Tab-separated table of C-alpha atoms in Angstrom:
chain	number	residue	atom	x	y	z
Z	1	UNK	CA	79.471	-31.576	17.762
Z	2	UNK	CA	79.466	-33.056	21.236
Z	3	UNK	CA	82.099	-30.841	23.360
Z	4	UNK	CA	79.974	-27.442	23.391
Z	5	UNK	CA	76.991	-29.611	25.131
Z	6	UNK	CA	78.892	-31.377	27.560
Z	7	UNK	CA	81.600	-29.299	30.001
Z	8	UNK	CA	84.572	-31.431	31.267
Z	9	UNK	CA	83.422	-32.132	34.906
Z	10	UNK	CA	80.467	-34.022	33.482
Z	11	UNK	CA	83.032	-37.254	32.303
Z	12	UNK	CA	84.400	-36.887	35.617
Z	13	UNK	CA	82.131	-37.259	37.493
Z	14	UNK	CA	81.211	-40.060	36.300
Z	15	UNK	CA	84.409	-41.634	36.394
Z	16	UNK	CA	84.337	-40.703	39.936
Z	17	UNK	CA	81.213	-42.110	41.049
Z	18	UNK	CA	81.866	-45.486	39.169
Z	19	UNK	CA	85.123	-45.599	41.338
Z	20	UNK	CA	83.463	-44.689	44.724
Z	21	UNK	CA	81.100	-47.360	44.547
Z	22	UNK	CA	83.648	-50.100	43.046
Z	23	UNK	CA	85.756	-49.021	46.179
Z	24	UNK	CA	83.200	-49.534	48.195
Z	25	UNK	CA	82.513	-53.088	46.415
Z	26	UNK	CA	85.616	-54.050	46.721
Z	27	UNK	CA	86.633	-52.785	50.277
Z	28	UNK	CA	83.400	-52.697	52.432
Z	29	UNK	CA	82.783	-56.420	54.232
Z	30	UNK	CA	79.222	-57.548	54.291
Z	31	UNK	CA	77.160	-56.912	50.984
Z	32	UNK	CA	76.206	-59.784	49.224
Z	33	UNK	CA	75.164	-58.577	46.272
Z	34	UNK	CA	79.090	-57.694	45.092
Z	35	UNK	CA	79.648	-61.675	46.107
Z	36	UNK	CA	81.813	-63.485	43.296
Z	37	UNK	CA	81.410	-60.702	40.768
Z	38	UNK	CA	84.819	-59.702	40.605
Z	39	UNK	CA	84.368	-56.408	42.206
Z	40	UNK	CA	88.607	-56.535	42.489
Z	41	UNK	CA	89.181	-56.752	38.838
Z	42	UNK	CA	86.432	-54.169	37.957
Z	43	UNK	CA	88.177	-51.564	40.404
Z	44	UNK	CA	91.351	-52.065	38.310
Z	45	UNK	CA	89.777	-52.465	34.501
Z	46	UNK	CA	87.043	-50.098	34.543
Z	47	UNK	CA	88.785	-46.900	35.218
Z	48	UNK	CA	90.962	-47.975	32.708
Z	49	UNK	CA	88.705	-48.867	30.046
Z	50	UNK	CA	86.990	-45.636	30.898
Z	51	UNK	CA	90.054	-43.239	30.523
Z	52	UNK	CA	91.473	-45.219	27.356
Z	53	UNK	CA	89.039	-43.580	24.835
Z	54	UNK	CA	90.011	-40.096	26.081
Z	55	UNK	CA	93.975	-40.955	26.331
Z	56	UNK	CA	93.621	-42.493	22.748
Z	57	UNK	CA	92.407	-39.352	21.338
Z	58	UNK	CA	94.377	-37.313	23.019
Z	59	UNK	CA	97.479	-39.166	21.522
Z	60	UNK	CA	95.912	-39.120	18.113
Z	61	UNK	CA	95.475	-35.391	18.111
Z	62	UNK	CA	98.215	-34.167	19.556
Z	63	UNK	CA	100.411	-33.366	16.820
Z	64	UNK	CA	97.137	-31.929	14.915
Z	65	UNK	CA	97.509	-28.116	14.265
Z	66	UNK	CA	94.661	-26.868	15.250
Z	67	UNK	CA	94.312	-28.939	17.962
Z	68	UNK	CA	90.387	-29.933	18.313
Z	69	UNK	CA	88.579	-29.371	21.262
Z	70	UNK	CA	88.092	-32.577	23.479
Z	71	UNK	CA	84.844	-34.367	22.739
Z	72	UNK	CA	83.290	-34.349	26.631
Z	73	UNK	CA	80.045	-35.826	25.549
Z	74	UNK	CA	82.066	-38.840	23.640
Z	75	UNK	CA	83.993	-39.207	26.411
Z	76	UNK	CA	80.793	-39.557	28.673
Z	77	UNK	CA	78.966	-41.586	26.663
Z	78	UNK	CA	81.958	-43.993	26.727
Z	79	UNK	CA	82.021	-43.911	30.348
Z	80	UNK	CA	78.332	-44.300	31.504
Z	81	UNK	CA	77.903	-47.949	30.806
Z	82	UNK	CA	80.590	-48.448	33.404
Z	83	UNK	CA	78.775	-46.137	35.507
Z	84	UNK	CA	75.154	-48.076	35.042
Z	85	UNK	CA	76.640	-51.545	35.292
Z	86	UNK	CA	78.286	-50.717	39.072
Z	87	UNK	CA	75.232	-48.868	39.836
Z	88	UNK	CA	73.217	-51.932	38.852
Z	89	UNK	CA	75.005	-54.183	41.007
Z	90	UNK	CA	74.901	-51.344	44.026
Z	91	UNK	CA	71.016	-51.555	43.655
Z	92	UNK	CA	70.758	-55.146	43.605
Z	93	UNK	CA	68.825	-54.654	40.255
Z	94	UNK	CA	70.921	-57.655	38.086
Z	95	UNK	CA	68.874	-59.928	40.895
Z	96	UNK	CA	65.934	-58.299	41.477
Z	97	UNK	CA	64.926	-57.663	38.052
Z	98	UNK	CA	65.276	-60.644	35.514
Z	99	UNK	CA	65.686	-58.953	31.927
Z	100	UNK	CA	67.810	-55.687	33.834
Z	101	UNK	CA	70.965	-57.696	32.750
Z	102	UNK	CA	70.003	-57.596	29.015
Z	103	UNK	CA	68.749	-54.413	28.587
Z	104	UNK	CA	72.017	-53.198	29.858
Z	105	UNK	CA	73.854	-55.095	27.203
Z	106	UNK	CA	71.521	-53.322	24.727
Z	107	UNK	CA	71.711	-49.978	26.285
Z	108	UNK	CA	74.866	-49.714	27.094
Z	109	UNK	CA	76.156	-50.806	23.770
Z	110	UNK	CA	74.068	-48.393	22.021
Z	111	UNK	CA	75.698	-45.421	24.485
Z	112	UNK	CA	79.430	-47.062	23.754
Z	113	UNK	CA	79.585	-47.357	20.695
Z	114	UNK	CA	77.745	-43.879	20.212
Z	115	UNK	CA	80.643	-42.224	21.966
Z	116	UNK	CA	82.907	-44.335	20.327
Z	117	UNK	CA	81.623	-43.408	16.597
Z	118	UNK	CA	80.968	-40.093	17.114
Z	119	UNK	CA	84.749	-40.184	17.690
Z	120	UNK	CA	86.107	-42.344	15.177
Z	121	UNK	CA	83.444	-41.277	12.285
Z	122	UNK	CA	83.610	-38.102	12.205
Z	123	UNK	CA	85.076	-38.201	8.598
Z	124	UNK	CA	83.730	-41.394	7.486
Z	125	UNK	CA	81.812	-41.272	4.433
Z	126	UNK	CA	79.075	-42.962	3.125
Z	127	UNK	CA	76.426	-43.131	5.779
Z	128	UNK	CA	76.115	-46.989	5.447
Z	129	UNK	CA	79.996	-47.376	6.217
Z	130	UNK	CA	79.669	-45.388	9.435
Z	131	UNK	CA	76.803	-47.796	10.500
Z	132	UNK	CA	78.742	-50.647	9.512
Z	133	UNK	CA	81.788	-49.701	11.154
Z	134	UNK	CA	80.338	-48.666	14.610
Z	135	UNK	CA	77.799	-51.661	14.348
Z	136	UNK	CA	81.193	-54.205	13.719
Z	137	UNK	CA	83.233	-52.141	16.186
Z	138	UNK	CA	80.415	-53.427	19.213
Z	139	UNK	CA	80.060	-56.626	18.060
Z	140	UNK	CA	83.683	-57.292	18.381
Z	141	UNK	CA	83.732	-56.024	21.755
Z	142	UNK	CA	80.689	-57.478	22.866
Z	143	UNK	CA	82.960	-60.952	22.121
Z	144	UNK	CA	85.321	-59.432	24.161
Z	145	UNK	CA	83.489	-58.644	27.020
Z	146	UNK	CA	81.887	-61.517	27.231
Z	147	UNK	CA	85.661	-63.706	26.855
Z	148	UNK	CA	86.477	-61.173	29.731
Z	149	UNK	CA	83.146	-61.981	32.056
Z	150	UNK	CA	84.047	-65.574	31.343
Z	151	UNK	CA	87.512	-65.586	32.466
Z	152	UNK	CA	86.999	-63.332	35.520
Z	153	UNK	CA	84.096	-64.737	36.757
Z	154	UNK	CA	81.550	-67.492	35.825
Z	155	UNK	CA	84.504	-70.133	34.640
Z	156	UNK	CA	84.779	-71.081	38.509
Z	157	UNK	CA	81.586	-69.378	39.443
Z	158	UNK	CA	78.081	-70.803	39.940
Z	159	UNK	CA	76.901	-69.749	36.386
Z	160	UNK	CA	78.500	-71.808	34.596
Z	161	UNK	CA	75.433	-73.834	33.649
Z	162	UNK	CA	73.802	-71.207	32.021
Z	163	UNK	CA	76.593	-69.232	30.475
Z	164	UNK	CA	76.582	-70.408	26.840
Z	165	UNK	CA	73.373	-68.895	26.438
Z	166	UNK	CA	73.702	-66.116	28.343
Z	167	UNK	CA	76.837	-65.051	26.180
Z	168	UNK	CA	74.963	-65.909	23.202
Z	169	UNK	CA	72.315	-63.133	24.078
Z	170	UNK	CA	74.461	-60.742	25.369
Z	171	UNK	CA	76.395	-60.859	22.377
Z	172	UNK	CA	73.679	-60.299	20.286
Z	173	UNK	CA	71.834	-57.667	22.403
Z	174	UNK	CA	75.428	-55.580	22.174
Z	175	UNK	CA	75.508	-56.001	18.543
Z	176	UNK	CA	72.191	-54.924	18.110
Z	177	UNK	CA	72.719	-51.754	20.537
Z	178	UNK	CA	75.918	-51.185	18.401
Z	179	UNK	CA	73.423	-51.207	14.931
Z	180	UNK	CA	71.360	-48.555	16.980
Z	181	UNK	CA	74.620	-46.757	18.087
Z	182	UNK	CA	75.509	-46.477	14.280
Z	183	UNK	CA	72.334	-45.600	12.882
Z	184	UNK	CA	72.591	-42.197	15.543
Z	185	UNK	CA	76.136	-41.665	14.171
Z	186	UNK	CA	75.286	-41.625	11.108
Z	187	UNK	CA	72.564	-39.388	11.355
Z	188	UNK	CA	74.670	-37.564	13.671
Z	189	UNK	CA	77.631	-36.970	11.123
Z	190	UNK	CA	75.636	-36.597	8.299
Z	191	UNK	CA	73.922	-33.740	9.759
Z	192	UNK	CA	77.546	-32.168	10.849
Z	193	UNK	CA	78.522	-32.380	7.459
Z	194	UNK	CA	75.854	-30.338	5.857
């Protein structure tokens, strides 16, 4: 469903230009913007987090006879939030614009936890259980990435005062993009199985 849209350069590149400008954040003196955001530990975690969805599948399927076709446009769709969230910070738009940081919690769950479903779904049955699991899946890592912004960064960083309520939002914009992410799946893999 996604692999004959999306050729294999397209995942990446993005995983390329998500590491070029966290090397850059990381290793190029002067630029305040990546100040105390834990440019280090994104340089390590994202490229991880990034390739894990394609590893996992690959593990998965490889004892499958036939073997399916990777799933490029998962794979990307997995990746990009990575992608927009460096980008972000490289354009200074997380200060500049004050509501840029939640609609990338909204939008970038909703492209997650698309790539994610349209993985994990594709033989899930009813429709409602699709949108429940994909909309459960984001809320339980929009917990974790917000345990994981607290620990790397805002415990001994200047947002401390305004955290709780940050999370709280973030956490429930995710969610929310996650109930959007499984309402496409659905759709998506109810279609497929016509």
């Amino acid at each position: 469903m996604t692999n004959r849209r999306c050729p294999a350069w397209v995942p990446v590149l993005v995983l390329l230009l998500t590491v070029v400008q966290l090397a850059v954040a990381e290793w190029v003196p002067g630029i305040d913007r990546f100040a105390d955001k834990a440019f280090g530990a994104r340089l390590i975690a994202y490229p991880l987090l990034m390739l894990l969805t394609p590893v996992l599948w690959w593990l998965a399927i490889r004892r499958t006879t036939p073997r399916p076709a990777p799933l490029y446009g998962a794979f990307t769709l997995v990746m990009v939030p990575f992608l927009v969230d460096v980008t972000g910070n490289s354009l200074d738009l997380y200060d500049a614009i004050g509501w840029w940081d939640d609609l990338n919690h909204f939008a970038n769950w909703a492209l997650l936890l698309t790539g994610i479903g349209l993985i994990v779904c594709r033989d899930v049955r009813p429709p409602w259980a699709v949108v429940v699991l994909v909309a459960g899946l984001g809320a339980v890592l929009a917990i974790g990435w917000e345990v994981g912004e607290w620990f790397t960064f805002i415990r001994h960083g200047t947002e401390i005062d305004t955290a709780y309520e940050d999370t709280l939002g973030d956490e429930t914009l995710g969610t929310l993009g996650a109930l959007v992410a499984g309402l496409v799946v659905a759709r998506a893999t109810r279609a497929v199985s016509r």
